[in-house]
Short mmCIF file of C-alpha atoms in Angstrom, two decimals:
data_model
loop_
_atom_site.label_atom_id
_atom_site.label_comp_id
_atom_site.label_asym_id
_atom_site.label_seq_id
_atom_site.Cartn_x
_atom_site.Cartn_y
_atom_site.Cartn_z
CA MET A 8 35.15 -7.54 7.53
CA PRO A 9 34.38 -8.46 11.16
CA SER A 10 34.27 -4.81 12.29
CA ALA A 11 31.87 -3.84 9.48
CA ARG A 12 29.68 -6.85 10.30
CA ARG A 13 29.68 -5.88 13.97
CA THR A 14 28.68 -2.33 13.07
CA ARG A 15 25.81 -3.59 10.92
CA HIS A 16 24.63 -5.78 13.78
CA LEU A 17 24.70 -2.80 16.13
CA GLY A 18 22.59 -0.83 13.66
CA LEU A 19 20.06 -3.67 13.46
CA VAL A 20 19.96 -3.94 17.25
CA GLY A 21 19.35 -0.19 17.51
CA MET A 22 16.50 -0.37 15.00
CA LEU A 23 14.87 -3.27 16.87
CA LEU A 24 15.25 -1.57 20.26
CA ILE A 25 13.50 1.54 18.97
CA ALA A 26 10.70 -0.60 17.49
CA VAL A 27 10.24 -2.61 20.71
CA ALA A 28 10.20 0.54 22.86
CA PHE A 29 7.55 2.10 20.62
CA ALA A 30 5.40 -1.05 20.68
CA GLY A 31 5.62 -1.18 24.47
CA LEU A 32 4.48 2.42 24.80
CA GLN A 33 1.55 1.81 22.46
CA LEU A 34 0.33 -1.00 24.72
CA THR A 35 -0.77 1.72 27.15
CA ALA A 36 -3.72 2.42 24.84
CA VAL A 37 -4.78 -0.57 22.77
CA THR A 38 -8.18 1.02 22.30
CA GLY A 39 -9.52 4.55 22.80
CA ARG A 40 -8.18 5.76 19.44
CA ALA A 41 -11.28 5.53 17.26
CA SER A 42 -12.42 8.61 15.37
CA PRO A 43 -15.86 9.07 13.77
CA ASP A 44 -14.45 7.76 10.48
CA THR A 45 -13.03 4.57 11.99
CA LYS A 46 -16.38 2.79 11.90
CA ASN A 47 -16.61 3.42 8.14
CA TYR A 48 -13.28 1.75 7.40
CA LEU A 49 -13.93 -1.07 9.88
CA SER A 50 -17.36 -1.89 8.45
CA TYR A 51 -15.81 -1.92 4.95
CA ALA A 52 -13.07 -4.31 6.11
CA LEU A 53 -15.56 -6.58 7.87
CA SER A 54 -17.71 -6.69 4.72
CA LEU A 55 -14.64 -7.70 2.72
CA SER A 56 -13.89 -10.41 5.28
CA GLY A 57 -17.28 -12.03 4.65
CA GLU A 58 -19.68 -10.37 7.09
CA ASP A 59 -22.95 -9.13 5.66
CA ARG A 60 -23.39 -5.36 5.58
CA GLN A 61 -25.73 -5.25 8.57
CA GLU A 62 -23.50 -7.36 10.81
CA ALA A 63 -20.41 -5.44 9.71
CA GLY A 64 -22.14 -2.22 10.73
CA ARG A 65 -23.16 -3.66 14.09
CA LEU A 66 -19.60 -4.78 14.91
CA ALA A 67 -18.15 -1.46 13.78
CA ILE A 68 -20.62 0.42 15.98
CA GLY A 69 -19.72 -1.77 18.95
CA TYR A 70 -16.01 -1.09 18.52
CA SER A 71 -16.44 2.64 17.97
CA CYS A 72 -18.71 3.16 20.98
CA ALA A 73 -16.54 1.03 23.28
CA SER A 74 -13.45 2.95 22.17
CA GLY A 75 -15.19 6.24 22.85
CA GLN A 76 -15.55 5.36 26.53
CA HIS A 77 -11.81 5.62 27.10
CA ALA A 78 -11.19 9.14 28.29
CA PRO A 79 -8.07 10.89 27.00
CA LEU A 80 -4.98 10.67 29.19
CA ASP A 81 -3.07 13.93 29.37
CA PHE A 82 0.29 12.19 29.55
CA ILE A 83 -0.47 9.85 26.63
CA PRO A 84 -1.01 12.01 23.54
CA TRP A 85 -2.34 9.28 21.27
CA THR A 86 -5.49 8.45 23.24
CA SER A 87 -8.74 9.77 21.82
CA ARG A 88 -11.41 12.00 23.27
CA LYS A 89 -14.54 10.76 25.03
CA ALA A 90 -17.88 12.18 23.94
CA ALA A 91 -19.06 14.20 26.93
CA GLY A 92 -22.16 12.84 28.60
CA GLU A 93 -22.72 9.92 26.18
CA SER A 94 -22.64 6.39 27.54
CA GLU A 95 -21.74 3.38 25.45
CA GLU A 96 -25.40 2.36 25.27
CA GLN A 97 -26.44 5.84 24.13
CA CYS A 98 -23.71 5.80 21.48
CA VAL A 99 -24.87 2.41 20.15
CA ARG A 100 -28.48 3.57 20.08
CA ARG A 101 -27.61 6.80 18.27
CA LEU A 102 -25.57 5.08 15.58
CA ASN A 103 -28.11 2.29 15.09
CA ASP A 104 -30.82 4.93 14.65
CA SER A 105 -28.62 6.68 12.08
CA VAL A 106 -28.11 3.42 10.16
CA ALA A 107 -31.86 2.76 10.14
CA TYR A 108 -32.59 6.30 8.98
CA TRP A 109 -30.15 6.31 6.08
CA SER A 110 -31.10 2.78 5.05
CA GLY A 111 -34.64 4.05 4.69
CA HIS A 112 -33.48 7.06 2.70
CA GLY A 113 -31.73 5.37 -0.18
CA ASN A 114 -28.37 4.15 1.15
CA THR A 115 -28.86 0.47 0.43
CA SER A 116 -25.68 -0.49 -1.48
CA GLY A 117 -21.95 -0.40 -1.05
CA MET A 118 -19.40 -2.06 1.20
CA THR A 119 -19.64 0.41 4.10
CA ALA A 120 -22.56 0.39 6.50
CA PRO A 121 -25.07 3.24 5.91
CA PHE A 122 -23.85 5.59 8.65
CA ALA A 123 -24.65 8.65 6.49
CA ASN A 124 -26.04 9.59 3.11
CA GLN A 125 -24.76 7.67 0.11
CA ARG A 126 -22.88 10.64 -1.34
CA PHE A 127 -20.82 11.07 1.81
CA MET A 128 -20.16 7.35 2.18
CA ALA A 129 -18.88 7.31 -1.43
CA ILE A 130 -15.75 9.03 -0.09
CA PHE A 131 -14.91 5.87 1.87
CA GLU A 132 -16.02 3.54 -0.91
CA ALA A 133 -13.29 5.22 -2.98
CA ARG A 134 -10.59 4.16 -0.49
CA PRO A 135 -10.57 0.36 -0.66
CA GLY A 136 -6.85 -0.01 0.06
CA TYR A 137 -6.99 0.53 3.81
CA PRO A 138 -9.95 -1.82 4.43
CA LEU A 139 -8.21 -4.47 2.31
CA PHE A 140 -5.08 -4.05 4.43
CA LEU A 141 -7.16 -4.47 7.60
CA VAL A 142 -8.88 -7.70 6.54
CA PRO A 143 -6.23 -10.22 7.75
CA PHE A 144 -5.77 -8.35 11.04
CA VAL A 145 -9.46 -8.07 12.00
CA THR A 146 -10.14 -11.62 10.77
CA ALA A 147 -7.37 -13.14 12.87
CA PHE A 148 -7.49 -10.93 15.97
CA GLY A 149 -10.87 -9.20 16.00
CA PRO A 150 -11.51 -5.46 15.72
CA THR A 151 -9.75 -4.26 18.89
CA TRP A 152 -6.42 -6.07 18.64
CA GLY A 153 -6.59 -6.27 14.86
CA LEU A 154 -6.76 -2.50 14.41
CA TRP A 155 -4.02 -1.99 17.00
CA LEU A 156 -1.68 -4.48 15.34
CA ALA A 157 -2.40 -3.03 11.89
CA GLY A 158 -1.48 0.42 13.20
CA LEU A 159 1.72 -0.92 14.76
CA VAL A 160 2.78 -2.57 11.49
CA VAL A 161 2.06 0.64 9.58
CA ALA A 162 3.97 2.82 12.05
CA LEU A 163 7.03 0.57 12.18
CA ALA A 164 7.10 0.12 8.40
CA GLY A 165 7.09 3.88 7.90
CA SER A 166 9.85 4.37 10.46
CA VAL A 167 12.06 1.74 8.81
CA CYS A 168 11.51 3.40 5.42
CA VAL A 169 12.68 6.70 6.93
CA LEU A 170 15.81 4.98 8.26
CA LEU A 171 16.51 3.36 4.89
CA THR A 172 15.88 6.63 3.05
CA LEU A 173 18.49 8.43 5.14
CA ARG A 174 20.99 5.60 4.78
CA ALA A 175 20.44 5.38 1.02
CA ALA A 176 21.09 9.13 0.81
CA GLY A 177 24.48 8.66 2.48
CA ALA A 178 23.63 9.57 6.07
CA SER A 179 25.36 7.81 8.95
CA ARG A 180 23.82 4.99 10.91
CA ARG A 181 23.19 7.24 13.90
CA ALA A 182 21.36 9.71 11.65
CA GLY A 183 19.22 6.90 10.26
CA LEU A 184 18.30 5.68 13.74
CA ALA A 185 17.54 9.25 14.80
CA GLY A 186 15.21 9.55 11.81
CA GLN A 187 13.43 6.34 12.78
CA ALA A 188 13.01 7.54 16.38
CA LEU A 189 11.82 10.99 15.29
CA TYR A 190 9.24 9.50 12.95
CA LEU A 191 7.77 7.44 15.78
CA ALA A 192 7.95 10.23 18.38
CA LEU A 193 6.44 12.98 16.21
CA PRO A 194 2.76 13.11 15.16
CA THR A 195 3.73 10.85 12.26
CA GLY A 196 3.87 7.97 14.75
CA THR A 197 0.62 9.02 16.43
CA VAL A 198 -1.25 9.29 13.13
CA ALA A 199 0.16 5.96 11.95
CA MET A 200 -1.30 4.22 15.01
CA ASN A 201 -4.78 5.71 14.60
CA PRO A 202 -7.30 3.36 12.92
CA LEU A 203 -7.64 5.54 9.82
CA SER A 204 -6.29 5.51 6.27
CA ASP A 205 -3.87 8.40 6.91
CA GLY A 206 -1.25 6.20 8.57
CA LEU A 207 -1.05 3.69 5.72
CA SER A 208 -0.93 6.54 3.22
CA LEU A 209 1.96 8.07 5.19
CA ALA A 210 3.88 4.77 5.29
CA LEU A 211 3.50 4.42 1.52
CA GLY A 212 4.72 8.02 1.22
CA THR A 213 7.94 7.09 3.04
CA ALA A 214 8.40 4.20 0.59
CA VAL A 215 8.01 6.70 -2.26
CA ALA A 216 10.66 8.92 -0.61
CA LEU A 217 13.03 5.94 -0.43
CA GLY A 218 12.32 5.19 -4.09
CA CYS A 219 13.14 8.79 -5.05
CA VAL A 220 16.52 8.58 -3.33
CA LEU A 221 17.34 5.34 -5.14
CA LEU A 222 16.05 6.78 -8.41
CA LEU A 223 18.55 9.63 -8.22
CA ARG A 224 21.52 7.33 -7.62
CA ASP A 225 22.25 7.02 -11.32
CA ARG A 226 25.87 6.17 -12.03
CA PRO A 227 26.06 3.53 -14.79
CA ARG A 228 29.82 2.98 -14.55
CA ALA A 229 29.88 2.47 -10.80
CA GLY A 230 28.84 -1.16 -10.84
CA ALA A 231 25.82 -3.38 -11.16
CA ALA A 232 24.42 -2.46 -7.74
CA LEU A 233 24.16 1.20 -8.63
CA VAL A 234 22.79 0.42 -12.09
CA ALA A 235 19.96 -1.48 -10.40
CA ALA A 236 19.30 1.26 -7.82
CA PRO A 237 17.44 3.63 -10.19
CA ARG A 238 15.31 0.76 -11.48
CA ALA A 239 14.41 -0.28 -7.94
CA GLY A 240 13.75 3.36 -7.12
CA ALA A 241 11.42 3.81 -10.07
CA ALA A 242 9.55 0.64 -9.07
CA LEU A 243 9.20 1.89 -5.48
CA VAL A 244 7.95 5.31 -6.60
CA ALA A 245 5.44 3.87 -9.06
CA GLY A 246 4.36 1.04 -6.76
CA GLY A 247 4.09 3.26 -3.69
CA LEU A 248 1.95 5.85 -5.47
CA ALA A 249 -0.19 3.13 -7.08
CA LEU A 250 -0.95 1.61 -3.68
CA MET A 251 -1.50 5.06 -2.18
CA PHE A 252 -4.01 5.69 -4.97
CA LEU A 253 -6.11 2.86 -3.53
CA VAL A 254 -5.65 4.02 0.06
CA ARG A 255 -6.08 7.79 -0.29
CA TYR A 256 -5.88 8.92 -3.88
CA SER A 257 -6.05 12.66 -3.16
CA GLN A 258 -2.88 12.46 -1.05
CA ALA A 259 -1.17 10.35 -3.72
CA LEU A 260 -1.98 12.99 -6.33
CA LEU A 261 -0.67 15.83 -4.16
CA LEU A 262 2.54 13.98 -3.31
CA ALA A 263 3.20 13.16 -6.97
CA VAL A 264 2.54 16.78 -7.99
CA ALA A 265 4.77 18.15 -5.21
CA LEU A 266 7.63 15.78 -6.11
CA ALA A 267 7.32 16.61 -9.80
CA GLY A 268 7.37 20.34 -9.07
CA VAL A 269 10.37 20.19 -6.72
CA PHE A 270 12.34 17.93 -9.07
CA LEU A 271 11.57 20.16 -12.04
CA ALA A 272 12.75 23.26 -10.18
CA TRP A 273 15.84 21.41 -8.94
CA SER A 274 16.76 20.19 -12.42
CA GLY A 275 16.44 23.75 -13.73
CA LEU A 276 18.77 25.00 -11.00
CA LEU A 277 21.31 22.26 -11.72
CA ARG A 278 21.16 23.07 -15.42
CA LEU A 279 21.85 26.76 -14.73
CA LYS A 280 24.86 25.72 -12.67
CA ARG A 281 25.97 23.36 -15.47
CA ARG A 282 25.79 20.29 -13.30
CA GLY A 283 24.29 16.92 -14.14
CA TYR A 284 20.52 17.33 -14.12
CA ALA A 285 19.30 14.42 -16.25
CA PRO A 286 18.41 12.03 -13.35
CA VAL A 287 16.45 14.76 -11.57
CA LEU A 288 14.62 15.68 -14.77
CA ARG A 289 13.74 12.03 -15.35
CA ALA A 290 12.43 11.80 -11.77
CA ALA A 291 10.30 14.90 -12.41
CA GLY A 292 8.93 13.30 -15.57
CA LEU A 293 8.11 10.05 -13.79
CA CYS A 294 6.30 11.80 -10.92
CA GLY A 295 4.47 14.08 -13.34
CA ALA A 296 3.31 11.14 -15.43
CA LEU A 297 2.15 9.29 -12.31
CA ALA A 298 0.25 12.38 -11.15
CA ALA A 299 -1.56 12.49 -14.49
CA LEU A 300 -2.41 8.79 -14.23
CA ILE A 301 -3.72 9.18 -10.68
CA TYR A 302 -5.95 12.06 -11.70
CA ALA A 303 -7.20 10.22 -14.79
CA GLY A 304 -7.85 7.05 -12.78
CA ALA A 305 -9.90 8.86 -10.14
CA HIS A 306 -11.86 10.64 -12.85
CA LEU A 307 -12.56 7.43 -14.79
CA LEU A 308 -13.72 5.68 -11.61
CA SER A 309 -16.01 8.66 -10.82
CA TRP A 310 -14.44 9.06 -7.40
CA PRO A 311 -15.11 12.33 -5.53
CA MET A 312 -12.86 15.17 -6.70
CA GLY A 313 -12.01 18.69 -5.52
CA GLN A 314 -15.47 20.12 -6.19
CA ASP A 315 -17.04 17.36 -4.11
CA SER A 316 -14.62 18.05 -1.26
CA ALA A 317 -15.55 21.73 -1.22
CA GLN A 318 -19.27 20.92 -1.24
CA ASP A 319 -18.77 18.36 1.54
CA LEU A 320 -17.18 21.03 3.74
CA LEU A 321 -19.73 23.75 3.00
CA THR A 322 -22.90 21.62 3.13
CA HIS A 323 -22.05 19.68 6.32
CA HIS A 324 -21.45 16.37 4.57
CA TYR A 325 -24.07 17.01 1.87
CA GLN A 326 -26.92 17.42 4.34
CA ARG A 327 -27.71 20.86 2.88
CA PRO A 328 -28.22 21.78 -0.79
CA ASP A 329 -25.08 22.25 -2.89
CA LEU A 330 -23.80 25.77 -3.45
CA PRO A 331 -23.97 26.83 -7.14
CA ASP A 332 -20.44 28.25 -6.84
CA PRO A 333 -18.68 26.94 -3.71
CA TRP A 334 -15.26 28.51 -4.31
CA PRO A 335 -15.78 32.05 -2.91
CA GLU A 336 -17.03 30.61 0.37
CA PHE A 337 -14.34 27.93 0.30
CA PHE A 338 -11.59 30.54 0.08
CA VAL A 339 -13.18 32.43 2.98
CA GLN A 340 -12.86 29.19 4.96
CA GLU A 341 -9.22 28.95 3.85
CA ARG A 342 -8.48 32.40 5.27
CA VAL A 343 -10.26 31.64 8.54
CA PHE A 344 -8.53 28.28 8.95
CA TRP A 345 -4.97 29.41 8.23
CA SER A 346 -5.32 32.50 10.43
CA ALA A 347 -6.40 30.26 13.30
CA TRP A 348 -3.68 27.74 12.45
CA LEU A 349 -0.93 30.38 12.56
CA ARG A 350 -2.18 31.63 15.93
CA ARG A 351 -2.12 28.04 17.17
CA GLN A 352 1.48 27.61 15.99
CA ALA A 353 2.52 30.83 17.69
CA THR A 354 1.00 29.60 20.96
CA TYR A 355 2.45 26.07 20.73
CA PRO A 356 5.53 26.47 18.49
CA VAL A 357 6.67 22.84 18.33
CA LEU A 358 6.25 22.58 14.56
CA PRO A 359 7.79 26.02 13.84
CA VAL A 360 10.87 25.10 15.89
CA LEU A 361 11.24 21.79 14.06
CA LEU A 362 10.74 23.50 10.69
CA ALA A 363 13.41 26.04 11.65
CA LEU A 364 15.82 23.18 12.39
CA SER A 365 14.85 21.62 9.06
CA ALA A 366 15.60 24.91 7.31
CA TRP A 367 18.98 24.95 9.02
CA ALA A 368 19.63 21.45 7.68
CA LEU A 369 18.63 22.62 4.20
CA LEU A 370 21.17 25.44 4.43
CA LYS A 371 24.01 23.55 6.14
CA ARG A 372 23.81 20.15 4.52
CA ARG A 373 23.66 19.05 0.91
CA SER A 374 21.82 15.78 0.56
CA VAL A 375 19.56 14.28 -2.06
CA VAL A 376 17.00 13.58 0.68
CA LEU A 377 16.34 17.26 1.42
CA PRO A 378 14.39 18.20 -1.74
CA ILE A 379 12.35 15.02 -1.30
CA ALA A 380 11.55 15.96 2.30
CA LEU A 381 10.60 19.46 1.12
CA ALA A 382 8.18 17.99 -1.43
CA ALA A 383 6.62 15.75 1.23
CA GLY A 384 6.08 18.77 3.47
CA ALA A 385 4.49 20.67 0.59
CA ALA A 386 2.14 17.73 -0.03
CA GLY A 387 1.00 17.92 3.59
CA LEU A 388 0.26 21.63 3.35
CA LEU A 389 -1.65 21.12 0.11
CA ASN A 390 -3.72 18.34 1.65
CA GLN A 391 -4.67 20.52 4.61
CA ALA A 392 -5.46 23.41 2.25
CA GLY A 393 -7.95 21.15 0.51
CA HIS A 394 -9.76 20.61 3.84
CA PRO A 395 -9.83 23.95 5.72
CA ASN A 396 -12.01 22.55 8.47
CA LEU A 397 -11.63 24.20 11.90
CA ASP A 398 -12.53 20.84 13.48
CA GLN A 399 -9.08 19.67 12.31
CA LEU A 400 -7.22 22.64 13.83
CA LEU A 401 -5.93 20.67 16.79
CA GLY A 402 -5.31 17.48 14.83
CA TYR A 403 -2.36 16.34 12.74
CA ARG A 404 -3.71 13.76 10.35
CA LEU A 405 -4.54 15.94 7.31
CA ILE A 406 -1.26 17.86 7.49
CA VAL A 407 0.80 14.92 8.70
CA PHE A 408 3.12 14.84 5.65
CA VAL A 409 4.57 18.18 6.87
CA TRP A 410 6.07 16.30 9.80
CA LEU A 411 8.07 14.13 7.40
CA LEU A 412 10.23 17.18 6.68
CA PRO A 413 11.79 17.35 10.18
CA ALA A 414 11.90 13.54 10.44
CA LEU A 415 14.05 13.38 7.30
CA ALA A 416 15.99 16.65 7.56
CA ILE A 417 16.93 17.13 11.22
CA PRO A 418 18.86 13.82 11.56
CA LEU A 419 21.28 15.05 8.87
CA LEU A 420 22.54 17.65 11.35
CA LEU A 421 24.08 14.78 13.32
CA ASP A 422 26.50 14.18 10.44
CA ARG A 423 28.36 17.49 10.65
CA PRO A 424 31.76 16.99 9.03
CA PRO A 425 35.02 18.00 10.76
CA ASN A 426 36.54 21.38 9.95
CA GLY A 427 37.91 21.60 6.43
CA ALA A 428 36.11 18.52 5.13
CA ALA A 429 33.29 18.69 2.61
CA PRO A 430 30.39 16.31 3.15
CA HIS A 431 29.40 13.77 0.57
CA ASP A 432 27.11 15.75 -1.71
CA ALA A 433 24.56 13.85 -3.73
CA SER A 434 22.72 16.99 -4.71
CA ARG A 435 25.62 18.62 -6.58
CA ASP A 436 25.36 16.06 -9.36
CA PRO A 437 22.81 13.29 -8.87
CA ALA A 438 24.30 11.49 -11.85
CA ALA A 439 27.48 11.04 -9.84
CA ALA A 440 25.87 10.08 -6.53
CA ALA A 441 27.22 6.90 -5.01
CA GLU A 442 26.97 4.91 -1.85
CA PRO A 443 29.56 5.66 0.84
CA SER A 444 30.94 2.15 0.33
CA ASP A 445 31.83 2.94 -3.30
CA THR A 446 33.67 6.04 -2.23
CA THR A 447 35.61 4.35 0.50
CA ALA A 448 36.46 1.40 -1.73
CA HIS A 449 38.36 3.53 -4.26
CA ALA A 450 39.46 6.57 -2.27
CA ALA A 451 42.03 7.21 0.38
CA PRO A 452 41.01 6.38 3.95
CA ALA A 453 38.78 8.99 5.52
CA PRO A 454 40.19 11.35 8.14
CA ALA A 455 39.48 10.39 11.71
CA GLY A 456 36.07 11.51 12.84
CA ASP A 457 34.32 11.26 9.46
CA THR A 458 30.99 9.55 9.58
CA PRO A 459 29.52 7.30 6.91
CA GLY A 460 28.08 9.42 4.14
CA GLU A 461 30.64 12.22 4.74
CA VAL A 462 33.64 10.70 3.00
CA ARG A 463 34.94 13.00 0.29
CA HIS A 464 34.72 11.80 -3.28
CA PRO A 465 38.10 11.88 -5.01
CA THR A 466 36.79 14.26 -7.68
CA SER A 467 34.76 16.56 -5.42
CA ARG A 468 35.77 20.18 -4.87
CA SER A 469 35.25 22.10 -1.66
#
């Protein structure tokens, strides 16, 4: 239909306008975003692109020290901090001295340059996915523009996945565009643009969220498109977590565990209410099996695990002897960190306000996307709990999955139905969830004012 085609075109134009506006804003800071870990990933990527380890380290040091000379701009939140009192030449000299020191103390192998001891650098050796992703960008455009373009691709891909997730869950086009804009405006967009593995991991997490929504659209008699949706969803969930395993396997494990736990609890609730729970239970089984595979894979590859993370925190990156039993001290650090974090949230309550709006959406709306968003938020909290480092108190990257909850939940509040109408409810019975187009194709025309995704199913009860 011409009107439907025109509406689709308007949605595409809106998506592109948001993407172009975001890209334009990011041009205000092409560099100045490097963190201390950026040089590790960049040297790994340059080694993969064919540079020898020494030259890769030299180029990574040059980029990192040049980036560090860009002082933060108060009105541009994504610019990085400048090391006080250190010139670019002093930075280069310091890092070159560090490379020479650790090269002489046993760090002579691996893809990353020897910026620290071999045990610490093994953390980055166990994350080959992000350096592999960077290779075509830094090869074609060099480190500065290559890292910026890679971040832009990651940020926009994640935002489009958020839009598609909301649309697949039955939300209106305006809600989907709001989700895309929120994702880019919140710290999710900032973290995605930083030259670190967290952004790519986050983008893959949004693909997993989209896969979960498709996985729960299980209605065999509704047509071939909906039969294929769960299969595509399962492929997205498995593929997204498999790629995230290569990028940041600890976050992949936590996301899979959180999804499995939420789906298992949800299926139990649906069973108590005597509603269809089989698709949710199958999703829980899939995520649980993937979590087990991720854990087994990391163990078989001898990648650093939870014990190593605790020792890393408590021994200042393994520069002091290991603690015989790190857990008592680790839990002391947990208490100190979360006390400081709560005080920080009380002083700057942006996240609490957004979480309150998300809770309102959870109470007022019924959508299949909400439990998935809740699991993503839980994965972010778990990841931060595994790294209770006060140096990360003002940052967002370790807890960034928490911000997916408002990005996915708050836009649903835009789809408030008119008085007396019940919204389309995919969470009542996931086995009966369908696209809005299926509902409108076989039901009476919707009352004026209904938005896509809020059309009542002929068999639904208020």
